[in-house]
XYZ file of C-alpha atoms in Angstrom:
681
model
C 27.214 -10.352 1.196
C 24.315 -8.923 3.157
C 23.861 -5.211 3.735
C 24.994 -3.569 7.008
C 23.183 -4.475 10.224
C 22.050 -0.889 10.697
C 22.087 2.101 8.356
C 24.020 5.283 9.043
C 21.795 7.551 11.045
C 22.176 11.267 11.538
C 20.383 13.725 13.750
C 19.980 16.937 11.773
C 18.774 20.296 12.943
C 17.448 22.975 10.596
C 17.151 26.592 11.728
C 14.109 28.145 10.029
C 14.895 31.294 8.036
C 13.318 34.532 9.231
C 10.602 35.714 6.947
C 11.983 38.571 4.819
C 8.870 40.731 5.169
C 9.038 40.375 8.960
C 12.657 41.512 8.834
C 11.590 44.635 6.822
C 8.863 45.493 9.283
C 11.345 45.369 12.124
C 14.290 47.019 10.427
C 13.853 50.214 12.351
C 13.363 48.512 15.725
C 16.143 47.898 18.177
C 15.444 44.127 18.356
C 18.437 41.972 17.307
C 17.240 38.699 15.767
C 20.817 37.461 15.439
C 20.818 36.840 19.169
C 17.975 34.237 19.127
C 19.089 31.288 21.323
C 17.736 27.760 21.604
C 18.546 24.405 23.210
C 19.667 21.427 21.106
C 19.766 17.826 22.330
C 22.268 15.166 21.188
C 22.269 11.448 21.988
C 25.142 9.018 22.478
C 25.040 6.426 21.063
C 23.063 7.463 18.011
C 21.751 3.884 17.736
C 20.980 1.535 20.623
C 22.425 -1.792 19.506
C 21.588 -4.893 21.600
C 23.141 -8.352 21.171
C 21.125 -11.574 21.141
C 19.364 -12.062 24.489
C 17.472 -15.281 25.403
C 13.761 -14.963 26.117
C 13.161 -14.263 29.801
C 16.555 -12.586 30.339
C 17.448 -8.930 29.954
C 20.226 -6.562 28.887
C 20.615 -2.817 29.339
C 22.243 0.068 27.478
C 22.923 3.603 28.674
C 21.644 6.483 26.543
C 23.483 9.732 27.265
C 21.558 12.942 26.464
C 23.330 16.318 26.386
C 22.241 19.877 25.669
C 24.665 21.157 23.034
C 22.616 24.292 22.279
C 22.900 27.843 23.600
C 19.857 27.873 25.898
C 18.183 25.571 28.442
C 15.977 22.818 27.012
C 13.123 20.764 28.470
C 12.609 17.122 27.542
C 9.042 15.846 27.669
C 7.085 12.737 26.778
C 10.075 10.372 26.552
C 8.614 7.114 25.227
C 8.966 4.116 22.950
C 7.612 4.198 19.395
C 5.559 1.073 20.222
C 3.870 0.532 23.541
C 4.319 -3.240 23.198
C 8.062 -3.037 22.363
C 10.129 -5.215 24.764
C 11.935 -2.262 26.371
C 11.746 -0.179 29.513
C 13.210 3.318 29.972
C 14.438 4.485 33.386
C 16.841 7.001 34.848
C 20.407 5.825 35.289
C 19.828 5.105 39.000
C 16.787 2.948 38.197
C 14.142 5.513 39.126
C 11.113 5.974 36.855
C 11.181 8.750 34.262
C 9.830 12.106 35.497
C 7.312 14.023 33.399
C 9.980 16.539 32.342
C 13.768 16.751 32.355
C 15.426 20.179 32.284
C 18.929 20.492 30.875
C 20.994 23.655 31.207
C 23.193 24.985 28.410
C 26.454 24.264 30.214
C 28.535 21.303 31.380
C 25.770 20.287 33.793
C 23.265 19.972 30.943
C 23.296 16.201 30.638
C 21.175 13.214 31.650
C 21.816 9.483 31.330
C 18.900 7.148 30.717
C 18.867 3.384 31.057
C 17.147 1.392 28.280
C 16.423 -2.195 29.348
C 15.784 -4.931 26.768
C 13.412 -7.689 28.015
C 12.545 -10.049 25.144
C 9.775 -12.623 25.503
C 8.303 -15.235 23.188
C 5.570 -12.746 22.221
C 7.520 -9.458 22.274
C 10.587 -8.959 20.069
C 12.358 -6.001 18.494
C 10.915 -4.701 15.232
C 12.782 -2.794 12.558
C 11.131 0.576 13.334
C 11.533 0.531 17.133
C 12.806 3.868 18.490
C 13.167 5.930 21.637
C 11.284 9.210 21.031
C 12.170 12.344 22.984
C 10.091 15.518 22.564
C 11.516 18.953 23.483
C 10.365 22.557 23.858
C 12.983 23.752 21.354
C 11.745 25.494 18.217
C 14.783 24.147 16.415
C 14.295 20.516 17.446
C 10.790 19.366 18.280
C 11.832 15.753 18.812
C 14.785 13.379 18.704
C 14.491 9.727 17.632
C 17.059 7.096 18.635
C 16.683 3.806 16.680
C 16.847 0.470 18.516
C 18.360 -2.555 16.834
C 18.878 -6.147 17.990
C 20.669 -9.051 16.391
C 17.898 -11.466 17.444
C 14.817 -9.491 16.501
C 14.233 -10.107 12.817
C 15.260 -12.324 9.921
C 18.722 -11.554 8.620
C 19.562 -12.545 5.040
C 23.145 -13.594 4.307
C 24.278 -14.831 0.903
C 27.511 -16.636 0.169
C 29.581 -16.253 -1.816
C 29.118 -12.521 -2.380
C 29.170 -13.008 -6.159
C 29.013 -15.852 -8.678
C 31.891 -15.800 -11.125
C 31.589 -18.476 -13.827
C 35.021 -17.694 -15.219
C 35.541 -18.631 -18.837
C 32.775 -20.677 -20.497
C 32.945 -21.502 -24.194
C 30.022 -20.682 -26.493
C 27.575 -23.562 -26.556
C 28.850 -24.929 -23.239
C 27.113 -24.722 -19.862
C 28.244 -24.117 -16.271
C 26.264 -24.076 -13.000
C 27.124 -22.460 -9.661
C 25.286 -22.482 -6.345
C 24.503 -19.563 -4.039
C 23.585 -20.315 -0.432
C 21.022 -18.075 1.251
C 21.258 -18.282 5.041
C 18.965 -16.819 7.678
C 21.367 -15.674 10.416
C 18.622 -13.782 12.260
C 16.015 -15.103 14.664
C 12.773 -14.551 12.727
C 11.587 -16.615 9.755
C 12.989 -15.324 6.457
C 10.419 -15.161 3.634
C 11.823 -15.008 0.099
C 8.897 -13.712 -1.910
C 10.623 -13.385 -5.277
C 13.823 -14.596 -6.908
C 14.827 -13.758 -10.465
C 17.712 -12.931 -12.827
C 18.238 -9.332 -13.883
C 20.742 -8.819 -16.716
C 22.115 -11.037 -19.450
C 19.683 -13.660 -20.726
C 22.567 -16.121 -20.805
C 22.016 -16.587 -17.045
C 19.085 -18.646 -15.767
C 17.745 -19.572 -12.325
C 17.345 -23.355 -11.956
C 14.865 -24.843 -9.486
C 14.197 -28.597 -9.378
C 16.242 -29.009 -12.517
C 14.110 -26.601 -14.563
C 14.525 -22.946 -15.595
C 12.455 -20.778 -13.238
C 10.788 -17.515 -14.237
C 9.564 -14.784 -11.835
C 5.984 -15.802 -12.529
C 6.658 -19.447 -11.676
C 8.643 -18.829 -8.491
C 6.959 -19.988 -5.261
C 7.763 -18.224 -1.980
C 10.377 -19.900 0.228
C 10.493 -19.817 4.040
C 13.854 -20.244 5.771
C 13.708 -20.720 9.526
C 16.201 -19.067 11.888
C 19.603 -20.711 11.441
C 18.489 -22.466 8.250
C 19.729 -22.166 4.679
C 18.638 -22.827 1.098
C 20.792 -23.411 -1.985
C 19.871 -21.880 -5.361
C 21.492 -22.796 -8.664
C 22.320 -20.354 -11.450
C 23.127 -21.689 -14.924
C 25.273 -19.886 -17.479
C 24.920 -21.075 -21.093
C 26.346 -18.506 -23.543
C 25.396 -18.950 -27.218
C 28.366 -16.752 -28.211
C 31.628 -15.524 -26.719
C 32.026 -12.290 -24.777
C 31.659 -11.090 -21.178
C 28.258 -11.239 -19.470
C 26.951 -9.621 -16.302
C 23.741 -9.821 -14.314
C 22.287 -10.072 -10.837
C 20.386 -12.677 -8.884
C 17.736 -10.482 -7.242
C 16.284 -11.666 -3.917
C 13.185 -9.989 -2.478
C 12.552 -10.865 1.177
C 11.177 -9.654 4.491
C 14.659 -8.799 5.840
C 14.125 -5.188 6.961
C 17.767 -4.349 6.247
C 17.949 -6.024 2.841
C 14.444 -6.469 1.440
C 15.923 -6.246 -2.054
C 19.316 -7.911 -2.409
C 21.320 -8.317 -5.615
C 24.001 -10.983 -5.999
C 26.370 -10.052 -8.872
C 26.753 -12.601 -11.677
C 29.834 -12.518 -13.900
C 31.053 -14.715 -16.704
C 33.855 -14.711 -19.249
C 35.575 -11.980 -17.272
C 37.703 -12.526 -14.146
C 36.501 -10.728 -11.011
C 37.432 -10.886 -7.329
C 35.076 -12.371 -4.741
C 35.172 -12.449 -0.935
C 33.629 -14.890 1.525
C 33.736 -14.339 5.310
C 33.365 -16.904 8.094
C 31.579 -16.106 10.328
C 29.497 -13.299 8.879
C 29.247 -11.642 12.314
C 31.221 -12.044 15.530
C 29.730 -12.341 19.011
C 32.385 -12.394 21.746
C 29.701 -13.312 24.295
C 30.605 -12.695 27.931
C 34.109 -11.260 27.829
C 36.487 -10.421 30.632
C 37.040 -6.762 31.535
C 40.416 -5.218 30.779
C 42.072 -2.203 32.375
C 42.298 -0.153 29.181
C 42.616 -0.369 25.403
C 46.406 -0.635 25.507
C 46.689 -3.893 27.456
C 46.578 -7.414 26.026
C 43.058 -8.837 25.872
C 42.065 -12.466 26.462
C 38.933 -11.936 24.355
C 39.758 -12.941 20.792
C 37.884 -14.397 17.814
C 39.153 -15.425 14.348
C 37.662 -14.107 11.107
C 38.410 -16.243 8.035
C 38.667 -14.399 4.723
C 38.425 -16.461 1.524
C 39.051 -15.520 -2.097
C 36.280 -17.124 -4.164
C 36.636 -15.307 -7.522
C 38.607 -15.504 -10.742
C 40.823 -12.528 -9.854
C 42.988 -11.835 -6.792
C 41.188 -10.452 -3.727
C 42.671 -7.288 -2.249
C 41.830 -5.613 1.069
C 43.256 -2.116 1.183
C 41.812 -0.818 4.450
C 40.278 -2.147 7.672
C 38.289 0.107 9.983
C 36.331 -0.399 13.187
C 33.191 1.313 14.435
C 33.447 0.977 18.214
C 36.734 1.648 19.958
C 36.404 -1.504 22.065
C 37.058 -3.726 19.015
C 40.231 -4.041 16.970
C 42.919 -6.238 15.425
C 45.138 -8.298 17.705
C 48.136 -7.790 15.411
C 48.948 -4.882 13.118
C 48.752 -5.740 9.403
C 51.582 -4.316 7.320
C 50.736 -3.238 3.741
C 52.495 -4.883 0.804
C 54.306 -3.008 -1.981
C 50.971 -2.137 -3.601
C 49.563 -0.808 -0.320
C 47.168 -3.714 0.317
C 46.862 -5.147 3.823
C 45.725 -8.539 2.504
C 46.042 -10.030 -0.985
C 44.796 -13.520 -1.801
C 45.182 -15.214 -5.198
C 42.267 -16.128 -7.453
C 40.607 -19.440 -6.791
C 41.459 -22.470 -8.918
C 38.846 -24.907 -10.174
C 38.447 -27.929 -7.934
C 40.632 -26.534 -5.156
C 39.849 -24.969 -1.797
C 39.455 -21.187 -1.751
C 42.677 -19.350 -0.815
C 42.171 -17.983 2.679
C 43.676 -15.998 5.520
C 42.518 -15.705 9.131
C 42.779 -12.457 11.062
C 42.408 -12.328 14.836
C 40.008 -9.770 16.258
C 40.046 -8.564 19.857
C 37.511 -7.110 22.282
C 38.547 -4.688 25.045
C 35.531 -4.088 27.368
C 36.270 -1.752 30.279
C 32.786 -1.762 31.857
C 30.145 -4.351 32.676
C 27.748 -3.586 29.820
C 26.787 -4.640 26.305
C 28.859 -3.432 23.363
C 28.139 -3.305 19.642
C 30.286 -2.259 16.702
C 31.257 -3.074 13.142
C 34.316 -4.124 11.201
C 34.541 -2.490 7.760
C 36.596 -4.174 5.023
C 37.517 -2.077 2.003
C 38.070 -4.488 -0.887
C 38.311 -4.573 -4.654
C 35.033 -6.545 -4.852
C 32.733 -3.519 -4.462
C 32.821 0.223 -3.903
C 31.226 0.191 -0.445
C 32.996 -1.396 2.528
C 31.861 -4.850 3.592
C 30.540 -4.776 7.171
C 30.865 -7.417 9.876
C 28.689 -6.848 12.963
C 30.508 -7.154 16.286
C 28.915 -7.867 19.670
C 30.155 -8.497 23.171
C 29.388 -8.089 26.847
C 31.910 -7.003 29.455
C 31.927 -9.039 32.672
C 34.042 -8.871 35.818
C 34.746 -12.535 35.685
C 37.400 -15.171 35.180
C 36.836 -18.230 33.043
C 35.795 -21.347 34.962
C 38.359 -24.149 35.052
C 37.301 -27.735 34.223
C 38.885 -30.429 36.415
C 38.061 -34.153 36.569
C 38.632 -36.434 39.538
C 40.043 -39.227 37.380
C 41.842 -38.602 34.067
C 42.555 -42.260 33.143
C 40.460 -45.411 33.406
C 42.010 -48.790 32.523
C 39.077 -51.186 32.459
C 37.637 -54.208 30.716
C 34.839 -53.808 28.161
C 31.318 -53.629 29.635
C 32.468 -51.601 32.650
C 30.348 -48.683 33.878
C 32.329 -45.470 34.420
C 31.372 -42.558 36.653
C 32.588 -39.257 35.202
C 33.191 -36.711 37.970
C 33.706 -33.007 37.249
C 33.030 -31.799 40.805
C 36.638 -30.535 41.338
C 35.991 -27.891 38.618
C 36.152 -24.327 39.937
C 35.463 -20.719 38.958
C 37.756 -18.046 40.462
C 35.157 -15.310 39.982
C 31.888 -17.135 40.643
C 30.604 -20.698 40.594
C 30.394 -23.490 38.068
C 26.806 -24.036 36.926
C 27.019 -26.437 33.969
C 29.194 -29.466 33.151
C 29.177 -30.572 29.479
C 30.740 -33.929 28.539
C 31.617 -34.714 24.895
C 32.884 -38.052 23.514
C 35.485 -37.062 20.917
C 37.113 -40.457 20.275
C 35.698 -44.007 20.475
C 36.222 -47.433 18.866
C 34.487 -47.974 15.553
C 30.996 -49.331 16.174
C 30.633 -47.971 19.700
C 27.258 -46.284 20.278
C 27.373 -45.624 24.025
C 26.421 -42.114 25.159
C 27.171 -40.057 28.249
C 24.010 -40.248 30.378
C 22.950 -38.994 33.802
C 22.523 -42.561 35.072
C 21.482 -45.945 33.705
C 17.912 -47.134 33.479
C 19.220 -50.462 34.766
C 22.739 -51.477 35.848
C 21.783 -55.024 34.881
C 21.226 -53.821 31.290
C 23.727 -50.994 30.737
C 23.363 -51.239 26.955
C 19.801 -49.970 27.458
C 21.208 -46.522 28.195
C 19.678 -43.918 30.464
C 18.244 -40.401 30.611
C 20.145 -37.607 28.889
C 22.957 -36.153 30.971
C 21.811 -33.343 33.263
C 24.320 -30.566 32.631
C 23.424 -28.947 35.961
C 25.122 -31.799 37.872
C 28.891 -32.499 37.894
C 28.618 -36.284 37.545
C 27.656 -38.465 34.580
C 27.690 -42.140 33.638
C 29.327 -43.873 30.673
C 29.011 -47.524 29.630
C 32.136 -48.938 27.943
C 30.403 -51.006 25.266
C 33.447 -52.065 23.209
C 37.142 -52.759 23.620
C 39.379 -49.888 22.578
C 40.252 -46.291 23.421
C 37.784 -43.580 24.392
C 38.474 -39.864 24.938
C 35.867 -37.721 26.698
C 36.237 -33.971 27.206
C 34.641 -31.777 29.873
C 33.906 -28.086 29.437
C 32.210 -26.029 32.139
C 30.088 -22.860 32.272
C 29.828 -20.427 35.174
C 26.891 -18.428 36.548
C 27.415 -15.787 33.831
C 27.351 -18.491 31.140
C 31.081 -17.965 30.592
C 32.569 -21.142 29.132
C 35.975 -22.460 30.165
C 38.696 -20.912 28.022
C 42.382 -21.185 27.154
C 44.640 -22.382 28.592
C 42.089 -24.580 30.403
C 39.379 -24.985 27.769
C 38.660 -28.660 28.532
C 39.597 -31.419 30.931
C 40.199 -34.820 29.354
C 39.256 -38.330 30.453
C 40.889 -41.289 28.669
C 39.384 -44.773 28.890
C 41.500 -47.743 27.789
C 39.219 -50.779 27.532
C 41.219 -54.021 27.248
C 39.508 -57.449 27.377
C 40.532 -59.490 30.434
C 39.253 -62.828 29.140
C 41.382 -65.134 26.986
C 38.800 -64.818 24.189
C 36.627 -61.775 23.574
C 34.355 -61.735 20.490
C 32.734 -58.427 19.490
C 29.947 -57.905 16.912
C 28.603 -54.543 15.628
C 26.579 -53.555 12.563
C 25.323 -50.511 10.690
C 22.044 -50.083 8.804
C 22.321 -46.935 6.633
C 18.542 -46.650 6.122
C 17.857 -46.654 9.886
C 17.458 -42.948 10.820
C 18.334 -43.584 14.498
C 20.267 -46.722 15.363
C 20.193 -45.877 19.081
C 16.391 -45.946 19.500
C 14.160 -48.929 20.219
C 13.470 -49.818 16.587
C 16.096 -51.348 14.319
C 17.568 -54.476 12.751
C 18.799 -57.421 14.831
C 21.941 -59.384 13.971
C 22.787 -62.224 16.401
C 26.291 -63.341 17.361
C 26.856 -67.127 17.431
C 29.919 -68.762 19.065
C 30.059 -72.550 18.520
C 31.990 -75.421 20.046
C 33.388 -78.029 17.616
C 30.890 -80.538 19.032
C 28.126 -78.607 17.221
C 29.510 -79.895 13.914
C 27.623 -78.135 11.069
C 24.616 -77.172 13.158
C 23.747 -73.652 14.317
C 21.263 -72.251 16.806
C 18.747 -74.554 18.451
C 19.770 -77.519 16.261
C 23.262 -77.363 17.829
C 21.805 -78.028 21.265
C 24.018 -76.679 24.050
C 27.063 -76.262 21.769
C 26.093 -72.869 20.275
C 26.375 -69.822 22.560
C 23.809 -67.212 21.415
C 20.809 -65.289 22.747
C 18.750 -68.421 23.518
C 21.725 -70.228 25.071
C 23.718 -67.357 26.553
C 25.793 -69.256 29.157
C 26.176 -72.950 28.242
C 28.231 -75.438 30.268
C 31.154 -76.615 28.112
C 34.347 -78.430 29.010
C 34.555 -79.692 32.574
C 31.075 -79.933 34.061
C 30.546 -77.324 36.768
C 33.735 -75.355 35.890
C 32.438 -71.965 34.803
C 35.875 -70.736 33.620
C 35.684 -72.845 30.432
C 32.101 -71.715 29.702
C 31.390 -68.891 27.213
C 28.888 -66.152 28.010
C 26.937 -63.800 25.790
C 27.192 -60.599 27.872
C 25.260 -58.225 25.559
C 22.393 -59.071 23.219
C 21.303 -56.003 21.248
C 17.973 -56.430 19.452
C 17.180 -53.058 17.938
C 19.936 -51.208 16.219
C 23.674 -51.435 15.792
C 25.028 -53.669 18.550
C 27.313 -54.371 20.151
C 27.038 -58.018 21.096
C 29.883 -59.636 23.063
C 30.902 -63.215 23.885
C 33.616 -63.824 26.488
C 35.464 -67.038 27.325
C 37.908 -67.003 30.228
C 39.700 -70.351 29.686
C 39.246 -71.918 26.243
C 39.768 -75.668 25.900
C 43.112 -76.764 24.479
C 43.041 -78.291 20.974
C 39.407 -77.337 20.442
C 38.124 -75.508 17.399
C 35.559 -72.764 17.970
C 33.480 -71.231 15.178
C 32.077 -67.707 14.939
C 29.053 -66.637 12.905
C 26.308 -64.006 12.662
C 22.659 -64.568 11.695
C 20.409 -61.793 10.372
C 17.572 -62.437 12.819
C 15.242 -59.468 12.130
C 15.225 -57.087 9.136
C 13.321 -54.112 10.592
C 11.415 -52.270 7.847
C 9.443 -49.500 9.576
C 12.071 -48.023 11.941
C 9.205 -46.547 13.918
C 8.117 -44.266 11.062
C 4.697 -44.231 9.405
C 4.547 -44.700 5.637
C 7.468 -47.108 5.279
C 7.052 -50.334 3.295
C 6.931 -53.231 5.826
C 8.004 -55.755 3.202
C 11.468 -54.275 2.611
C 14.409 -56.066 4.196
C 17.043 -53.377 4.672
C 20.726 -54.156 4.287
C 22.946 -54.178 7.382
C 26.765 -54.119 7.267
C 28.301 -56.340 9.919
C 31.751 -56.147 11.553
C 33.321 -58.740 13.864
C 36.479 -58.467 15.987
C 38.320 -61.278 17.775
C 40.528 -60.444 20.780
C 42.871 -62.989 22.346
C 44.522 -62.184 25.692
C 43.687 -58.481 25.187
C 45.168 -58.266 21.672
C 43.131 -57.746 18.485
C 43.716 -60.979 16.593
C 41.263 -60.650 13.710
C 38.827 -58.108 12.253
C 36.208 -58.756 9.573
C 34.596 -55.557 8.314
C 31.269 -54.545 6.682
C 29.892 -57.825 5.361
C 26.459 -57.089 3.843
C 23.470 -59.084 5.099
C 20.162 -58.199 3.458
C 17.749 -61.115 3.927
C 16.225 -62.759 6.960
C 18.074 -65.746 8.452
C 21.172 -65.294 6.320
C 24.182 -66.849 8.081
C 27.609 -65.264 7.833
C 30.083 -68.009 8.768
C 32.988 -65.765 9.728
C 35.963 -67.713 11.101
C 37.279 -70.653 13.109
C 39.491 -70.277 16.187
C 41.895 -73.069 17.221
C 43.180 -72.892 20.824
C 46.349 -74.551 22.147
C 48.670 -74.209 25.159
C 51.495 -72.282 23.442
C 50.622 -68.549 23.547
C 53.233 -67.808 20.866
C 51.601 -70.002 18.250
C 47.962 -69.991 19.362
C 45.216 -69.216 18.956
C 45.014 -69.496 15.207
C 42.180 -67.629 13.470
C 41.191 -69.052 10.079
C 38.852 -66.882 7.998
C 35.817 -68.548 6.427
C 33.865 -65.447 5.301
C 30.963 -67.237 3.599
C 27.272 -66.253 3.568
C 24.557 -68.955 3.546
C 20.908 -68.350 2.714
C 18.123 -69.760 4.877
C 17.826 -73.497 4.130
C 21.492 -73.868 3.179
C 22.585 -74.591 6.756
C 21.258 -76.614 9.709
C 19.389 -74.389 12.161
């Protein structure tokens, strides 16, 4: 577990002792040195704590200064510790700072300053940023108020907070992994990593034991993580202890020690998330009312002994528990059992609340007192109070019953915000038929080729477009954000659109495939598997050798059955050439007592996938799935047949059509793969 976000800071004042010899010289005078009076300035808060703020935006905090001494005091030269720090200091009303501020030694002796945080790409908060206030007081020449921000610097977080190997027999070996995460915004540099303690522990990198001299520095970008393995191999029995020491550029934890334990049970705690940001939260009347601003904190027991939490405290009166925790018979608020090998960590979630009463930024900490360590474990808390109600997502149409290949317009324009205006509409596909690759887009590049997609959805507009590429059920959710970036919340977190795609034709054939080695099956570079739908007049021939009796990409709408009657003609409605499908064949009125055959040919085995350095001679494997629908019902499904060489033919099934809908059609599986040259083409 990482160290606290900011250290405890104290403003101390020291009254200089009168020189003894000076006191002797004046012992006969009538001066009374016990009556010396002086001003003394205090600041609230003692630390200016800012939440994460995007570049180009700003946030402000009020800094209240009060004269708590016995005489007037003058404040001069109020400034930042760095001229280039991304802050501005003003009076509370927005006026510039005067050269001096005089504070009386009574109730009127106060002044409120406004500190404005304005981050840019070039200017961020540094660990030693402070507001400096000089005074004319002999007791207190200056006051320094530290400034901290959650987005200013790298922030090291290690999970779990200890590695407990449990019981390992002499001569045996066990390995555990510690994950180092950078939860800050700057790049985290790990300059050294080594084991301190028992020699039975070893750091393993790339499968080899690593020594401090061999370790190479590791950079972890903001939001990134890196796993490190520790091996325990005891030559004899008995408990062992040590530490995995991490030296980094985290200003709050430049030297971090992760406890290592073996052959001795110990408790361990893991928290998710490691800090809580309530974001823009609705104002409440006071601390006693129910708050809509809640966040869960998950506590996990990851050690060989039960985890106990005896006390929970909050720094910042605006944060607290939603429900009171009652202690057990031993006085613990939470007790979780030890973890068992191969099973999920025992866990418990507690609900935290945020009670902002003013439109400003808030910062605080949750302190957990556990049996894992002597010091409390901190969790940083952030939030911003806003006079605002959550926006409400509403869609114009909640249900679409369509045929495959339809183009749907998603409309979120009825969405509303009681306290402002809706600014962003975010659509998410949460359920789709297997093999579907269609995405929500702003519009289509071409309505004649909807499978070609379109530009990424513009979240600043309420409408979007969706192409129904396969038969089946789709569920799309809409969430909205208002002008304060407040997302829609319970009980109206999302609006839901359901699409039921049912084939209208008597026969609907659907082909999709997956190529695991293709890094992006939706781009313009990928494998090509072709769907073939044959009439019985083709006999054993496929493709061009079958003449007009094979419906495929080169013969996409042949004239079968009665000449000039398009209802008994099949059509290839989608031909995908660069990825994962789908390809569809539809036939409105099949011929009675005719056998149709379905196959797939591996037409192109893409090797480069648009990436330099790949071997162009490799024919990558694709896994092909075919579905047969008759009168809207799924009649047959053939899943994940591997094709791995050019011009392989997968002869999938035959379909016999007759007049009786209760007994026909009949699908007969063939499921045989032919190599090139083994079939007529």
